[in-house]
mmCIF file with all atom_site columns, C-alpha atoms in Angstrom:
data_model
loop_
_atom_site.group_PDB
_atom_site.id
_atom_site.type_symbol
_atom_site.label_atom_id
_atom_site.label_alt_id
_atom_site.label_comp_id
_atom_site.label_asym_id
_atom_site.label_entity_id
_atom_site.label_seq_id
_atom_site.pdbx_PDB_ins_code
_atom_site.Cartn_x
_atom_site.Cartn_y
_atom_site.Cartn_z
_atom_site.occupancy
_atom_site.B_iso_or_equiv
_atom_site.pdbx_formal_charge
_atom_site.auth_seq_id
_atom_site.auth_comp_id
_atom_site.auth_asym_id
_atom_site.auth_atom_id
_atom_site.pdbx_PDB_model_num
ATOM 1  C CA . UNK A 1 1  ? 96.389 155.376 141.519 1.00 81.00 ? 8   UNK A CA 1
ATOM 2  C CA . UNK A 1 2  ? 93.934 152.422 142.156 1.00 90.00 ? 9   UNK A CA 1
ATOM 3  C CA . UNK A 1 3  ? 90.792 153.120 143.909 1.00 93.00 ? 10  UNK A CA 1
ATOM 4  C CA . UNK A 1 4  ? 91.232 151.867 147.280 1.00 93.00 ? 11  UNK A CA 1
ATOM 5  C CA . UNK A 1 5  ? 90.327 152.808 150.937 1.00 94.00 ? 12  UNK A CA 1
ATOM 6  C CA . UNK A 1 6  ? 93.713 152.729 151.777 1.00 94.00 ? 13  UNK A CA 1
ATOM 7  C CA . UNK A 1 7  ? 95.175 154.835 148.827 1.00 94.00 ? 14  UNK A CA 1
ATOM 8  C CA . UNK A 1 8  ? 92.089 157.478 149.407 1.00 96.00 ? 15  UNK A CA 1
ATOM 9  C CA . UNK A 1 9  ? 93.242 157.710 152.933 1.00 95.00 ? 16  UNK A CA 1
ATOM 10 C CA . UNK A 1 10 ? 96.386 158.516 152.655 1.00 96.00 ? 17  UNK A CA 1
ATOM 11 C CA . UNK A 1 11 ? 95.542 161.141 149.856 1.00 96.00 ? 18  UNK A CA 1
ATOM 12 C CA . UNK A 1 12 ? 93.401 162.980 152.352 1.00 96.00 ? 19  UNK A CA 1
ATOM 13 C CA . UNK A 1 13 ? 95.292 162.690 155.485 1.00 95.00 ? 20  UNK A CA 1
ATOM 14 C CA . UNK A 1 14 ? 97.997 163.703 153.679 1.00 96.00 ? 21  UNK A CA 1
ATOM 15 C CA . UNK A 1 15 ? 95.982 166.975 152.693 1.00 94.00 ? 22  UNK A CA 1
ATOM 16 C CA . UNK A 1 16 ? 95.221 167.917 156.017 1.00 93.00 ? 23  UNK A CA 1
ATOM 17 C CA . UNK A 1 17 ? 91.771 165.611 156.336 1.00 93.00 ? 24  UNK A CA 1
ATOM 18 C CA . UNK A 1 18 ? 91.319 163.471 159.444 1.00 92.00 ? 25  UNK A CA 1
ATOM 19 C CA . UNK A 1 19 ? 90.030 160.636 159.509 1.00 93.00 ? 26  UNK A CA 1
ATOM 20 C CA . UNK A 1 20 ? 87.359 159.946 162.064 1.00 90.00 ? 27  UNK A CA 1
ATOM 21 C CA . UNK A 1 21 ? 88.418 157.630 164.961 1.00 86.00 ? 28  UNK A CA 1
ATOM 22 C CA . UNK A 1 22 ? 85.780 155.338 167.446 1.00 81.00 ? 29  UNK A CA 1
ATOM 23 C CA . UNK A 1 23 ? 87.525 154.942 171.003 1.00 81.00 ? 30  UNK A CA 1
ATOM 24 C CA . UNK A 1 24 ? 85.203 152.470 172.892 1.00 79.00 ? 31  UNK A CA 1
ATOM 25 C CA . UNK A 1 25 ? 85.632 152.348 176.982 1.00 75.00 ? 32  UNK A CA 1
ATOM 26 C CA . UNK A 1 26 ? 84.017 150.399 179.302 1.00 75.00 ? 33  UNK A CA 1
ATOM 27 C CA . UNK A 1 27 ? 81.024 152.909 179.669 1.00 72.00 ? 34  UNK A CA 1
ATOM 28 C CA . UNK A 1 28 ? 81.329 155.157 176.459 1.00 68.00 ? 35  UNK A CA 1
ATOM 29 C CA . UNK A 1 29 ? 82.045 155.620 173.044 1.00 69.00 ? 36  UNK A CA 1
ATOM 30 C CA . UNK A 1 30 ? 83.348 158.629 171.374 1.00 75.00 ? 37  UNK A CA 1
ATOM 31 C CA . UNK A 1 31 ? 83.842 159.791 168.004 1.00 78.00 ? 38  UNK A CA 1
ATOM 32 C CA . UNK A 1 32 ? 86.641 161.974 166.979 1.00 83.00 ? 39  UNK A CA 1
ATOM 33 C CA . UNK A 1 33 ? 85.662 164.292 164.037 1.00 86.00 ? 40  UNK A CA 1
ATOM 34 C CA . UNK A 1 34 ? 86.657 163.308 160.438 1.00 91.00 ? 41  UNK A CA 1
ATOM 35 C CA . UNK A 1 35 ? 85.904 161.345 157.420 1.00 94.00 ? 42  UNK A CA 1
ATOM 36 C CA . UNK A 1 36 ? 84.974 157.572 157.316 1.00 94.00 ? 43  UNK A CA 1
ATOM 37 C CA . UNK A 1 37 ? 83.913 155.392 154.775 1.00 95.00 ? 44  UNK A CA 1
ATOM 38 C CA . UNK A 1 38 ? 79.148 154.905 154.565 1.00 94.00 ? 45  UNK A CA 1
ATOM 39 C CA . UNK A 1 39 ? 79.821 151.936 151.850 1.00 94.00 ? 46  UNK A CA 1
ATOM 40 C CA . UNK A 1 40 ? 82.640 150.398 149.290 1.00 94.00 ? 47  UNK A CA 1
ATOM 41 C CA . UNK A 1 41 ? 82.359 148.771 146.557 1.00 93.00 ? 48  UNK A CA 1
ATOM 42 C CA . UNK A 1 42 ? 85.183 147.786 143.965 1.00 90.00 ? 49  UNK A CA 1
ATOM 43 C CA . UNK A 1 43 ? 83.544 150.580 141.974 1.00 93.00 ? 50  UNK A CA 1
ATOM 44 C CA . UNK A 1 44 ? 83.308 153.430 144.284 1.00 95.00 ? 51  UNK A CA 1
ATOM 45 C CA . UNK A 1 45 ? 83.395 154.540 147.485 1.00 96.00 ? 52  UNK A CA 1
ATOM 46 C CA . UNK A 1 46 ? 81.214 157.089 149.741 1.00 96.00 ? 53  UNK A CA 1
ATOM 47 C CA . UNK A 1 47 ? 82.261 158.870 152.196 1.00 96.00 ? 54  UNK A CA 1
ATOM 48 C CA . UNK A 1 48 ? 80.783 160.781 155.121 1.00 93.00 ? 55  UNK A CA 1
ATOM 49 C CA . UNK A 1 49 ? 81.833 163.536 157.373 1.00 92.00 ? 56  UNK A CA 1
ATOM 50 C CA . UNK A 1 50 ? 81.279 162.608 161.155 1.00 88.00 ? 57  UNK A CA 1
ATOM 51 C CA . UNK A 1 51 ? 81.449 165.149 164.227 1.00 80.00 ? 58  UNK A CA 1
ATOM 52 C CA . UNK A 1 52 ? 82.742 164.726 167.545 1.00 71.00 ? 59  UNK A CA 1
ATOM 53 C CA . UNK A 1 53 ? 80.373 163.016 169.527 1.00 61.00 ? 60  UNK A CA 1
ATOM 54 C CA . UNK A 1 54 ? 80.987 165.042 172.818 1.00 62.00 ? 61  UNK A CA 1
ATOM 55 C CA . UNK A 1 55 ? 80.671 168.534 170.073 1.00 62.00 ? 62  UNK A CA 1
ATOM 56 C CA . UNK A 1 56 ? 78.451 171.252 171.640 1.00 68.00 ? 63  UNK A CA 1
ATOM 57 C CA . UNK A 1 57 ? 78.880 173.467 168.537 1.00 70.00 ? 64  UNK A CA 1
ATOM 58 C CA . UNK A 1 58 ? 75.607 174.849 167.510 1.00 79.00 ? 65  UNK A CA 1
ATOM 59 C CA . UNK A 1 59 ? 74.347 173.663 164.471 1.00 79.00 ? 66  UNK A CA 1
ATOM 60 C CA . UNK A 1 60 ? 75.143 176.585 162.430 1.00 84.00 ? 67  UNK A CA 1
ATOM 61 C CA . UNK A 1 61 ? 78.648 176.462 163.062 1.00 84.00 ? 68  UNK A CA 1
ATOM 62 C CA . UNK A 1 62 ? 78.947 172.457 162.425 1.00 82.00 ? 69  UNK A CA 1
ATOM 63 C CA . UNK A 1 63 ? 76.865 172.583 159.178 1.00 84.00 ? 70  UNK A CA 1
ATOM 64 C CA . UNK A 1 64 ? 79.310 175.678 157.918 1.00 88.00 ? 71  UNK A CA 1
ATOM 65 C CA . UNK A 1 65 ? 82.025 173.456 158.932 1.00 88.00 ? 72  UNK A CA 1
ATOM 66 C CA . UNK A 1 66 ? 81.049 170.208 157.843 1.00 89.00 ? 73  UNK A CA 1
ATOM 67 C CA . UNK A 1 67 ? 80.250 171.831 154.233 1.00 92.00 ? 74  UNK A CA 1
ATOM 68 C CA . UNK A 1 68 ? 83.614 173.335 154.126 1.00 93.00 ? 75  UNK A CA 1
ATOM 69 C CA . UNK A 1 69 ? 85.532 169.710 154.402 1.00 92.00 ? 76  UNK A CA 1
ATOM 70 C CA . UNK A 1 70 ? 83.227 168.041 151.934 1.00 94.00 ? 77  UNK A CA 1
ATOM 71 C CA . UNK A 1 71 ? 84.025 170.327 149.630 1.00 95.00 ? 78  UNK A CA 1
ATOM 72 C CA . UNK A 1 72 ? 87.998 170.344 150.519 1.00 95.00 ? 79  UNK A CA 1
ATOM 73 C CA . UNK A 1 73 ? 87.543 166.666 150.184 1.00 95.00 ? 80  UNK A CA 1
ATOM 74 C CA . UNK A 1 74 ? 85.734 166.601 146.976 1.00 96.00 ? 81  UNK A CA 1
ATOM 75 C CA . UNK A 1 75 ? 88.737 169.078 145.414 1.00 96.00 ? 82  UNK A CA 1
ATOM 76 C CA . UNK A 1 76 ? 91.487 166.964 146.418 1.00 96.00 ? 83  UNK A CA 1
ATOM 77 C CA . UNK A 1 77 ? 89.805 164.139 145.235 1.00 96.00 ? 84  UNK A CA 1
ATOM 78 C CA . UNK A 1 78 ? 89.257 165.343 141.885 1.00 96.00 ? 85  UNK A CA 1
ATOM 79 C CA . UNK A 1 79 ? 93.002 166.946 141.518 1.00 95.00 ? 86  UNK A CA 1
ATOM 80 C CA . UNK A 1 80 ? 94.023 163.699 141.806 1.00 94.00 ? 87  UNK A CA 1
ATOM 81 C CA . UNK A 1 81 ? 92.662 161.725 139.368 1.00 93.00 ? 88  UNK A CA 1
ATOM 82 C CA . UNK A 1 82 ? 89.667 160.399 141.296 1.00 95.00 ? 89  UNK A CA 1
ATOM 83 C CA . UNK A 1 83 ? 85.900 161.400 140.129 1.00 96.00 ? 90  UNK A CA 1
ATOM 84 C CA . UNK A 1 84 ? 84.123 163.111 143.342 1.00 96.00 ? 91  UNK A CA 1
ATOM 85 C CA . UNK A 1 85 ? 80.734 164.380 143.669 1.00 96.00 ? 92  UNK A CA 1
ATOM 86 C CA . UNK A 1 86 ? 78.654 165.288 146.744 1.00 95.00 ? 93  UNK A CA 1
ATOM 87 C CA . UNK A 1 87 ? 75.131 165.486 147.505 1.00 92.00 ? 94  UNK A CA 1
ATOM 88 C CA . UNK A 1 88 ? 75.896 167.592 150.255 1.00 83.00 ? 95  UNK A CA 1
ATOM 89 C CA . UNK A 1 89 ? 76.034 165.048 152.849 1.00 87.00 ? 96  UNK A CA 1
ATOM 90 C CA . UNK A 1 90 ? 78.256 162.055 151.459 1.00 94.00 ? 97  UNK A CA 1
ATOM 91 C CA . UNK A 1 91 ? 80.971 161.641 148.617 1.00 96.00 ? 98  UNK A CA 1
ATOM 92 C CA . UNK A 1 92 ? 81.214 159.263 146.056 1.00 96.00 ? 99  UNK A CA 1
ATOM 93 C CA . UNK A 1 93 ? 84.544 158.947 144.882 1.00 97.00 ? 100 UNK A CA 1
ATOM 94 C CA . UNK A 1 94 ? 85.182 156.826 141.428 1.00 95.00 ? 101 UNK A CA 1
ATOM 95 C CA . UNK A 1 95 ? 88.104 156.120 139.260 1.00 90.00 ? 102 UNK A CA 1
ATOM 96 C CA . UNK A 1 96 ? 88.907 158.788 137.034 1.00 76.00 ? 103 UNK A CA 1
#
């Protein structure tokens, strides 16, 4: 499988990922909570893990659950045929 955005995508939402969505009004913006891409290259690609931008969780519970996708995104990365490593925050996924 090449190493696009689009192929990546569809691999995650597939696996039960969401990707982040941006609705823009005429007085606010929110954020839905999910993946989206920092920065692409042909080479790689990093990803970050956004939350909802109307979330009152404490932080506590959105670092426990923020961790808990990364890593769910770095495993089905890696099982299939992608190279995915985290520095806790992003992911940088590479071809395999």
């Amino acid at each position: 499988m090449k190493l696009t955005k689009a192929n990546v995508t569809k691999l995650l939402t597939s696996n039960g990922i969401t990707k982040s969505v941006t609705y823009r009004g005429r007085i606010t913006q929110n954020a839905t909570e999910g993946f989206e891409y920092e920065r692409v290259t042909p080479e790689s690609l990093l990803i970050g893990y956004r939350s909802r931008s109307s979330s009152f969780a404490s932080y506590e519970i959105w670092s426990a659950r923020k961790k808990e996708k990364v890593e769910k995104i770095v495993e089905t990365l890696n099982a299939n045929g992608f190279v995915a490593t985290t520095d806790g925050h992003y992911v940088t996924v590479t071809k395999g």
